[in-house]
Coordinates of C-alpha atoms in Angstrom, one line a residue:
X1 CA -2.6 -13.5 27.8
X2 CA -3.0 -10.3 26.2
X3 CA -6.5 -10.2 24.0
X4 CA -6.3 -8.2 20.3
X5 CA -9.3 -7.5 18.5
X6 CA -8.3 -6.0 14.7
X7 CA -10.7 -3.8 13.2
X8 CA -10.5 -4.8 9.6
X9 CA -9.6 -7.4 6.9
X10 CA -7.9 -6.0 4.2
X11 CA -3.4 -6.1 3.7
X12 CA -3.1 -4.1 6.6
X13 CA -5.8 -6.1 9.2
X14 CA -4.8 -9.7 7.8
X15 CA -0.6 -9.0 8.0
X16 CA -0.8 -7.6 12.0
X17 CA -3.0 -10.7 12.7
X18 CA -0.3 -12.8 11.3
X19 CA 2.7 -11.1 13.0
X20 CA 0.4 -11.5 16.3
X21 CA -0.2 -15.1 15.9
X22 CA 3.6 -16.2 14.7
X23 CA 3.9 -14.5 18.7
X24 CA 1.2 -16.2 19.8
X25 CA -0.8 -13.5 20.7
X26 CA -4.1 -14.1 20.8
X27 CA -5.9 -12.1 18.2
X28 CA -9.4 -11.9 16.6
X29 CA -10.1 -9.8 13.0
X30 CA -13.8 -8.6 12.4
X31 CA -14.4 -7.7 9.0
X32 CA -17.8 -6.7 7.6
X33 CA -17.6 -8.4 4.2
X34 CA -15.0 -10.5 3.2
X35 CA -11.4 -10.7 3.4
X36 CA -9.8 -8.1 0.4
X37 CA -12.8 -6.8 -0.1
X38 CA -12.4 -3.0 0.1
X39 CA -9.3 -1.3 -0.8
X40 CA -6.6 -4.1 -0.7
X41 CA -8.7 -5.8 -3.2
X42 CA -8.9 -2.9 -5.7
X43 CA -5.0 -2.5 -5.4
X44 CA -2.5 -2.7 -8.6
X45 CA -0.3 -4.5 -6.3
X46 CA 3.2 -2.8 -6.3
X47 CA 5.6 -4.4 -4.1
X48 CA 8.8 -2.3 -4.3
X49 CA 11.3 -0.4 -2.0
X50 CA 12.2 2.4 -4.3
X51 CA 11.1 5.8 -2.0
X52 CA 13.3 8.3 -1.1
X53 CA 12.5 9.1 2.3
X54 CA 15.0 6.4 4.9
X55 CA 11.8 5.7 6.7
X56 CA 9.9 4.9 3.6
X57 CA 12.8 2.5 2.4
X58 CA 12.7 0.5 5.7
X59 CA 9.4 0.0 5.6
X60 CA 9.3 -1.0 2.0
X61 CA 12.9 -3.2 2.3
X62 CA 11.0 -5.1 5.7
X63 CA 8.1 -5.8 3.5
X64 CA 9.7 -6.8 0.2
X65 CA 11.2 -9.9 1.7
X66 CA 8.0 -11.1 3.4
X67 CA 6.4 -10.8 0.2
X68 CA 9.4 -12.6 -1.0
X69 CA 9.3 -15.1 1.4
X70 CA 5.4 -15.2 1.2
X71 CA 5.9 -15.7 -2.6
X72 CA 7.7 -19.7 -1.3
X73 CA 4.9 -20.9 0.5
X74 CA 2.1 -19.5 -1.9
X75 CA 0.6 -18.5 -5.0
X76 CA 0.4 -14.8 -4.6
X77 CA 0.9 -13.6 -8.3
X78 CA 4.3 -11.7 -8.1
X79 CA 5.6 -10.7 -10.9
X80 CA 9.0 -9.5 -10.9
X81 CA 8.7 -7.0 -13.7
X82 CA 11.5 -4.1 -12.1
X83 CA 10.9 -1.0 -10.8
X84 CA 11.6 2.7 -12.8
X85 CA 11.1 5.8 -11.0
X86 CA 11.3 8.9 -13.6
X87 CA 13.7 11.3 -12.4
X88 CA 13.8 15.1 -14.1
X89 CA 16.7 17.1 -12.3
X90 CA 19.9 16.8 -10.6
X91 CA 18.1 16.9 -7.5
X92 CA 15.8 14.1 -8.2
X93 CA 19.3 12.2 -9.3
X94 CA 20.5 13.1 -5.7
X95 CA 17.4 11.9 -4.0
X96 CA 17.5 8.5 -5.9
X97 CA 21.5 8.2 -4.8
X98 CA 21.0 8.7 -1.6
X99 CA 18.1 5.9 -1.9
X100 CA 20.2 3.6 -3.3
X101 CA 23.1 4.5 -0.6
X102 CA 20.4 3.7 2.2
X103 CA 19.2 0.2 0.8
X104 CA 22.7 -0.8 0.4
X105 CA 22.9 -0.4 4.3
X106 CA 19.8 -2.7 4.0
X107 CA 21.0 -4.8 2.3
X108 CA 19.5 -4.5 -1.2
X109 CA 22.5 -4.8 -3.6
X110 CA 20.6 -4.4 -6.8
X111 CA 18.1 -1.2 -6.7
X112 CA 20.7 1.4 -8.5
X113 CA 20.5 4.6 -10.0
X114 CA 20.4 4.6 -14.0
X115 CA 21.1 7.0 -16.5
X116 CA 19.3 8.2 -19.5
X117 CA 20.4 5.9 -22.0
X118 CA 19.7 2.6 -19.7
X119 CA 16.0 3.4 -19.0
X120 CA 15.5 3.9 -23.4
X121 CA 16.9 0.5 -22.9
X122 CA 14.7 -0.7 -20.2
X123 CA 11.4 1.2 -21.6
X124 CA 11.6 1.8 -25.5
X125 CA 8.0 3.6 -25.3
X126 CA 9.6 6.3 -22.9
X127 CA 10.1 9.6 -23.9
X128 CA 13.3 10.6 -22.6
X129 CA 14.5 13.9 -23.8
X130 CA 14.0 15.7 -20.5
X131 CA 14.5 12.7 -18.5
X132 CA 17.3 13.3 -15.9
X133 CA 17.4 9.6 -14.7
X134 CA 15.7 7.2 -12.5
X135 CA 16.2 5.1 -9.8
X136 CA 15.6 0.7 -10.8
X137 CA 15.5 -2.4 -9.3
X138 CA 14.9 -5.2 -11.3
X139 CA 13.6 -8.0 -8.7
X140 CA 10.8 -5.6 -7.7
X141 CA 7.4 -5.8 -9.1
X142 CA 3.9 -6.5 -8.3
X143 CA 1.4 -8.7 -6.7
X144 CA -1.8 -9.7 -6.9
X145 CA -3.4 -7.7 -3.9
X146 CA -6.8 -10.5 -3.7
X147 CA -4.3 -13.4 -3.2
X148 CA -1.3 -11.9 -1.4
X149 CA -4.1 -10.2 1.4
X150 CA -5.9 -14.0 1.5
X151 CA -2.3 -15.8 2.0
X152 CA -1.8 -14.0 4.8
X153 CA -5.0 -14.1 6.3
X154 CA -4.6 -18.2 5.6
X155 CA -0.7 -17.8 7.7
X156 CA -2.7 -16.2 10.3
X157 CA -5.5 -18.6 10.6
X158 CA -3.0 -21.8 10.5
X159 CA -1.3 -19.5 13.3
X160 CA -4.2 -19.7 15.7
X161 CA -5.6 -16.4 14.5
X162 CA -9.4 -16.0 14.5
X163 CA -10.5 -13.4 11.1
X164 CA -14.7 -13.0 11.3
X165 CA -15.8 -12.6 7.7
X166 CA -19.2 -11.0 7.5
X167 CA -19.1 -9.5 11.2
X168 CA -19.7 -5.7 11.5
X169 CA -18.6 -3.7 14.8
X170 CA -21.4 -1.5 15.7
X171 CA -20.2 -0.2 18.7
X172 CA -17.9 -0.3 21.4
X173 CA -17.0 0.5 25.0
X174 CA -13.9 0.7 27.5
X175 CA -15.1 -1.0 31.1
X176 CA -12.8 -2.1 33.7
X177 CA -9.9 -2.3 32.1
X178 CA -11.7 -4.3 28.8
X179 CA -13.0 -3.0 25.6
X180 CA -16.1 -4.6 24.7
X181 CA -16.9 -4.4 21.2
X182 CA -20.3 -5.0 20.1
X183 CA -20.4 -6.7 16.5
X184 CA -23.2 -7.5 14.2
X185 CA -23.2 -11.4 15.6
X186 CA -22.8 -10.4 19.1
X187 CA -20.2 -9.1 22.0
X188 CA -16.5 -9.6 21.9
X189 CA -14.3 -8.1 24.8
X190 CA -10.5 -7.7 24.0
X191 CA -7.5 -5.8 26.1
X192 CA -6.5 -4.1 23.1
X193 CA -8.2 -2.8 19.9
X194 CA -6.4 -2.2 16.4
X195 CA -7.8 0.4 14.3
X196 CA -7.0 -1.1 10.6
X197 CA -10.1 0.2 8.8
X198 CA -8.4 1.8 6.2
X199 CA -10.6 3.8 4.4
X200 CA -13.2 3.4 7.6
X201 CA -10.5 4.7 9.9
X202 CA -12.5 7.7 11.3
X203 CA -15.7 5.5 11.1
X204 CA -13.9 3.3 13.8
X205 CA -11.9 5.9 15.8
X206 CA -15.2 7.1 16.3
X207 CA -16.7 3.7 17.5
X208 CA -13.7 4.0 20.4
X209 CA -14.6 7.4 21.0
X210 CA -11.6 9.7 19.7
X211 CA -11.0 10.6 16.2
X212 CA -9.1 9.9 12.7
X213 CA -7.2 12.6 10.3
X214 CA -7.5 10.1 7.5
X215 CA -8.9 11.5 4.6
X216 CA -10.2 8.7 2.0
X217 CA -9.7 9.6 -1.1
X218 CA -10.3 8.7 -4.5
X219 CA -7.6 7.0 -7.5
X220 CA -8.7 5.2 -10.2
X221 CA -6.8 2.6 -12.9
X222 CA -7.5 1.3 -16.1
X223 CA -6.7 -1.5 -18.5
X224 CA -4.8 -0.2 -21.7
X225 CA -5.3 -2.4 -24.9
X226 CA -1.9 -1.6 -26.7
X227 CA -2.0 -2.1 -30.8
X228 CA 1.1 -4.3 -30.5
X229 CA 2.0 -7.4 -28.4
X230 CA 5.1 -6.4 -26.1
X231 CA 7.6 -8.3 -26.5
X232 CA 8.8 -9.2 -22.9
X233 CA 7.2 -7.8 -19.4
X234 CA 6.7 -4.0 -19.6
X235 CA 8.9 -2.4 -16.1
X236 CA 6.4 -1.0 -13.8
X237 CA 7.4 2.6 -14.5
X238 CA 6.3 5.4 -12.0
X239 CA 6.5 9.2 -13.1
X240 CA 5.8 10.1 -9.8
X241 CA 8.3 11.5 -6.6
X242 CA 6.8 11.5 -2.9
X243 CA 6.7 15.2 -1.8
X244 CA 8.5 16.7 -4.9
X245 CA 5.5 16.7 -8.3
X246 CA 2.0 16.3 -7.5
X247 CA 0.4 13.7 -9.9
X248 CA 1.9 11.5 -12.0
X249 CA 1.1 8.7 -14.5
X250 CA 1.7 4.9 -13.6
X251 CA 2.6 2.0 -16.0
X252 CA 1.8 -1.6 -15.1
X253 CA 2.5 -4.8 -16.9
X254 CA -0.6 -7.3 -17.0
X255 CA -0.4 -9.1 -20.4
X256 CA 1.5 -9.4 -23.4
X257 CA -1.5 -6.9 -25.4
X258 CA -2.2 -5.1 -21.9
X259 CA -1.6 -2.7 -19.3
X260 CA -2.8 -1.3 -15.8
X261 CA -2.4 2.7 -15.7
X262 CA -3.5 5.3 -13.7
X263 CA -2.4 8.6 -12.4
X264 CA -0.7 8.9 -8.5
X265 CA -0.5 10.6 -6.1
X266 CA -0.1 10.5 -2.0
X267 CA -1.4 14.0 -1.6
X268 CA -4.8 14.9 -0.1
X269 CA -6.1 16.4 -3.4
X270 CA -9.9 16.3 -3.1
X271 CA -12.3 16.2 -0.2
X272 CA -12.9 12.7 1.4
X273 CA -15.3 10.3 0.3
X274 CA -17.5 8.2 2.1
X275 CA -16.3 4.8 1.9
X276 CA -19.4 3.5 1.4
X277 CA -21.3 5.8 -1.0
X278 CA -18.3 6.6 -4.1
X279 CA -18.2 6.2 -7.9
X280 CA -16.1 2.9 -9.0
X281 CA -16.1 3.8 -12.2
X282 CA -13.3 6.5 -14.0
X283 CA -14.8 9.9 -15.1
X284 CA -14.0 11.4 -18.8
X285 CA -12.3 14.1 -17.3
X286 CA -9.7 11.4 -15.7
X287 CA -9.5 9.3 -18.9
X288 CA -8.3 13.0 -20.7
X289 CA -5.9 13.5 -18.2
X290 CA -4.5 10.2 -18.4
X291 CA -4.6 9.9 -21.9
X292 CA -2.8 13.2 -22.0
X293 CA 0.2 11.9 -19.9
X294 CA 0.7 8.6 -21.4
X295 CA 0.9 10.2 -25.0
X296 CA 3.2 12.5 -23.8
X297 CA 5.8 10.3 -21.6
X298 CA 5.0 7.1 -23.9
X299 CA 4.6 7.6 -26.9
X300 CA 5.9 4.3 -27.7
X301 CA 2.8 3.0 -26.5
X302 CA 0.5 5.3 -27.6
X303 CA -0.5 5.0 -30.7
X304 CA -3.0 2.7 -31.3
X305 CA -3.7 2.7 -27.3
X306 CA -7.2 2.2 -26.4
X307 CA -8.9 2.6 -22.6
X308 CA -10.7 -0.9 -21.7
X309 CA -12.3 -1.5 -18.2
X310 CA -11.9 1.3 -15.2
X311 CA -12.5 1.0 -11.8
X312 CA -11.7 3.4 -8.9
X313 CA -10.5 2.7 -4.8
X314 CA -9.6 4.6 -2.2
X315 CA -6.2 5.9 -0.3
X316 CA -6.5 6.0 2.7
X317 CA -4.3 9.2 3.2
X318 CA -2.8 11.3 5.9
X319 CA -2.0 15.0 6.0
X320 CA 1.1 14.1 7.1
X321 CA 1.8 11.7 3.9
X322 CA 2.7 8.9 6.6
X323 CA 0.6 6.5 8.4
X324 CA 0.2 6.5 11.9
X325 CA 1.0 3.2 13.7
X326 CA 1.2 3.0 16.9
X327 CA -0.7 3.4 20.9
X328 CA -3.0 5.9 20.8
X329 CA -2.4 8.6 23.6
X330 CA -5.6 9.9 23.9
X331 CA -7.5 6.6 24.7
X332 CA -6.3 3.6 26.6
X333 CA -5.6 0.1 24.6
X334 CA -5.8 1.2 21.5
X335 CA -3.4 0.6 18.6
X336 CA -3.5 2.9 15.5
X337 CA -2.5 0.8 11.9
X338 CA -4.4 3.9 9.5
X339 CA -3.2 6.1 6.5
X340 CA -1.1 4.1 4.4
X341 CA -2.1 6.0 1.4
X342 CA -1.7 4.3 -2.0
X343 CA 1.1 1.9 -0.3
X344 CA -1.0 0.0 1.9
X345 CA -0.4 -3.6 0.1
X346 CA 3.5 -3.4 0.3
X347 CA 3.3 -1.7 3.6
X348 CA 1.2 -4.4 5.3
X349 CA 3.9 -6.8 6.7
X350 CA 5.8 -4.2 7.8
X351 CA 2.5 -2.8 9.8
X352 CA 2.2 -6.3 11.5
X353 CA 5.9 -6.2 12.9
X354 CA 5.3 -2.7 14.1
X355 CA 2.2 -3.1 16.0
X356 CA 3.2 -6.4 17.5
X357 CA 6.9 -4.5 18.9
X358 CA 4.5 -2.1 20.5
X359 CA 2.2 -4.5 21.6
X360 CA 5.0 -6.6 23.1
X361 CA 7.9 -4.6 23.8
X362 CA 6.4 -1.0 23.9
X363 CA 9.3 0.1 21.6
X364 CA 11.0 -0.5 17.4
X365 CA 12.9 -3.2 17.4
X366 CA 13.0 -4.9 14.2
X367 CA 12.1 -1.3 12.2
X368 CA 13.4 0.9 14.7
X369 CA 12.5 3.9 11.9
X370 CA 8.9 3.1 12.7
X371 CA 9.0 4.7 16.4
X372 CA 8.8 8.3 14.0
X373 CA 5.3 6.8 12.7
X374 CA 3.4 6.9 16.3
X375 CA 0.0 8.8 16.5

């Protein structure tokens, strides 16, 4: 039997380690502190299919109906609250159609396209006067990433899947035909390695001697004290378009007098920082910018709107915007599951099916889009 070690506990580590075991692969996850602890723990939690790009949508579709299905067996915090993504010109409209078009292949029958009077409906606060439309889905939402990334490492673990809390890999080396990884409480061998570090990607390529083009970089949210109880749940409302603007400002129901905001964006805009050594707080100068935004696309909200507790994560971004999943080429028996960017939580299910087809079949077959996303 085929021997997996994961490198990593957060969404990403904790979903392949459940796909694996469901197959009854034999799989180990090391992580160095505790399960959700980096990252997936920091998350806002968005659990939606509403991209643009085909690829995107099938990851997002596969992953929305684990969370779904995830959402049956355990309490993972999902709030269906609906999904708004801000659209400003005919071809943003276009975009959004042909998004819809795709999920309808997919199966999703109620993500449509919406037009400017619907989303005043759907978001009073929203300024609207240049607003071309948006693309919505009302079942979509959020989750929250601590308990959605510890239910599936629980599935895993009832699976037969071993995750090592607390247990740092320090080195390791390919002999024979057997990596064997040497860990803070001692060596493990394994046939095949998994790179799902996330931030620590090129920490860990470099542990199995090649290298990572992830770039970890720094997005902060905030909790926004409104002056006025909402009346129902807020939409999560993104003013943000993969590939087309470059930052844009988030809106995220968490209570009745309360939001979670923050500014987005899947770009590489700063130099990498060290996942280990980074400010968790939010700077002033991020606060401005933010502020700015939300008074000017919700100005429903604004007034009276007061900043409360900040905290900052990492993306784990890629040049190429897209994560690499897949068998390295340039190193035997090992799996790259790095660079999800800012979509790691509602990516991770789809991650786990991915690596396990290539682990077992050596091709896509239940996201046959995901062959594209090999390193």
């Amino acid at each position: 039997m085929t021997r997996v070690l994961v490198i990593g506990g957060g969404i990403i580590g904790c979903c392949i380690a459940d796909a694996l075991a469901e197959a009854n692969v034999e799989v180990t996850v090391l992580e160095r502190d505790r399960i959700a602890s980096g990252s997936s723990g920091l998350a806002v939690g968005i659990v939606e299919s509403q991209y643009v790009d085909p690829g995107w949508i099938d990851l997002r579709v596969f992953a929305r109906r684990a969370f779904d299905a995830l959402a049956d067996e355990a309490d993972i915090g999902f709030v269906r609250s609906g999904y708004l993504r801000l659209g400003y010109s005919a071809d943003d409209v276009a975009l959004f159609e042909g998004s819809v078009a795709h999920q309808r292949t997919l199966g999703v029958e109620d993500a449509r396209c919406v037009g400017v009077d619907e989303i005043a409906a759907l978001v009073p606060s929203l300024r609207t006067n240049d607003v071309a439309g948006g693309l919505w889905c009302p079942s979509d939402g959020y989750v929250d990433p601590h308990l959605a990334t510890v239910a599936f490492g629980d599935r895993a673990r009832s699976r037969g899947a071993i995750i090592a809390e607390g247990v740092e890999v320090i080195g390791a080396e390919r002999r024979d035909g057997v990596w064997h990884v040497a860990a803070s409480d001692g060596e493990r061998t394994a046939d095949v390695v998994v790179n799902a570090a996330g931030p620590w990607a090129p920490q860990a390529a470099a542990l199995l001697g090649v290298t990572s083009d992830v770039s970890p970089q720094r997005r902060s949210a905030i909790q926004v004290h409104l002056a006025e109880p909402l009346d129902g749940v807020h939409p999560f409302t993104m003013n943000y378009i993969p590939g087309v603007n470059r930052l844009g400002a988030y809106v995220r129901h968490e209570a009745a007098d309360r939001l979670i905001c923050g500014l987005h964006s899947e770009d590489l805009l700063d130099p990498p920082s060290d996942p280990d050594d980074y400010a968790r707080g939010v700077t002033q100068d991020w606060q401005e910018e933010l502020a700015e935004q939300l008074a000017f696309r919700f100005p429903g909200l604004a007034d009276g709107m007061a900043f409360g507790e900040g905290w900052s994560g990492l993306y784990p971004c890629r040049p190429s915007r897209e994560p690499a999943i897949g068998w390295r080429r340039d190193v035997e028996g090992v799996i790259d599951a790095v660079g999800f960017g800012g979509g790691g939580i509602q990516s991770g299910p789809a991650a786990g099916v991915i690596v396990r087809d290539w682990l077992l079949h050596d091709e896509q077959r239940t996201i046959p889009s995901a062959a594209s996303l090999a390193p």
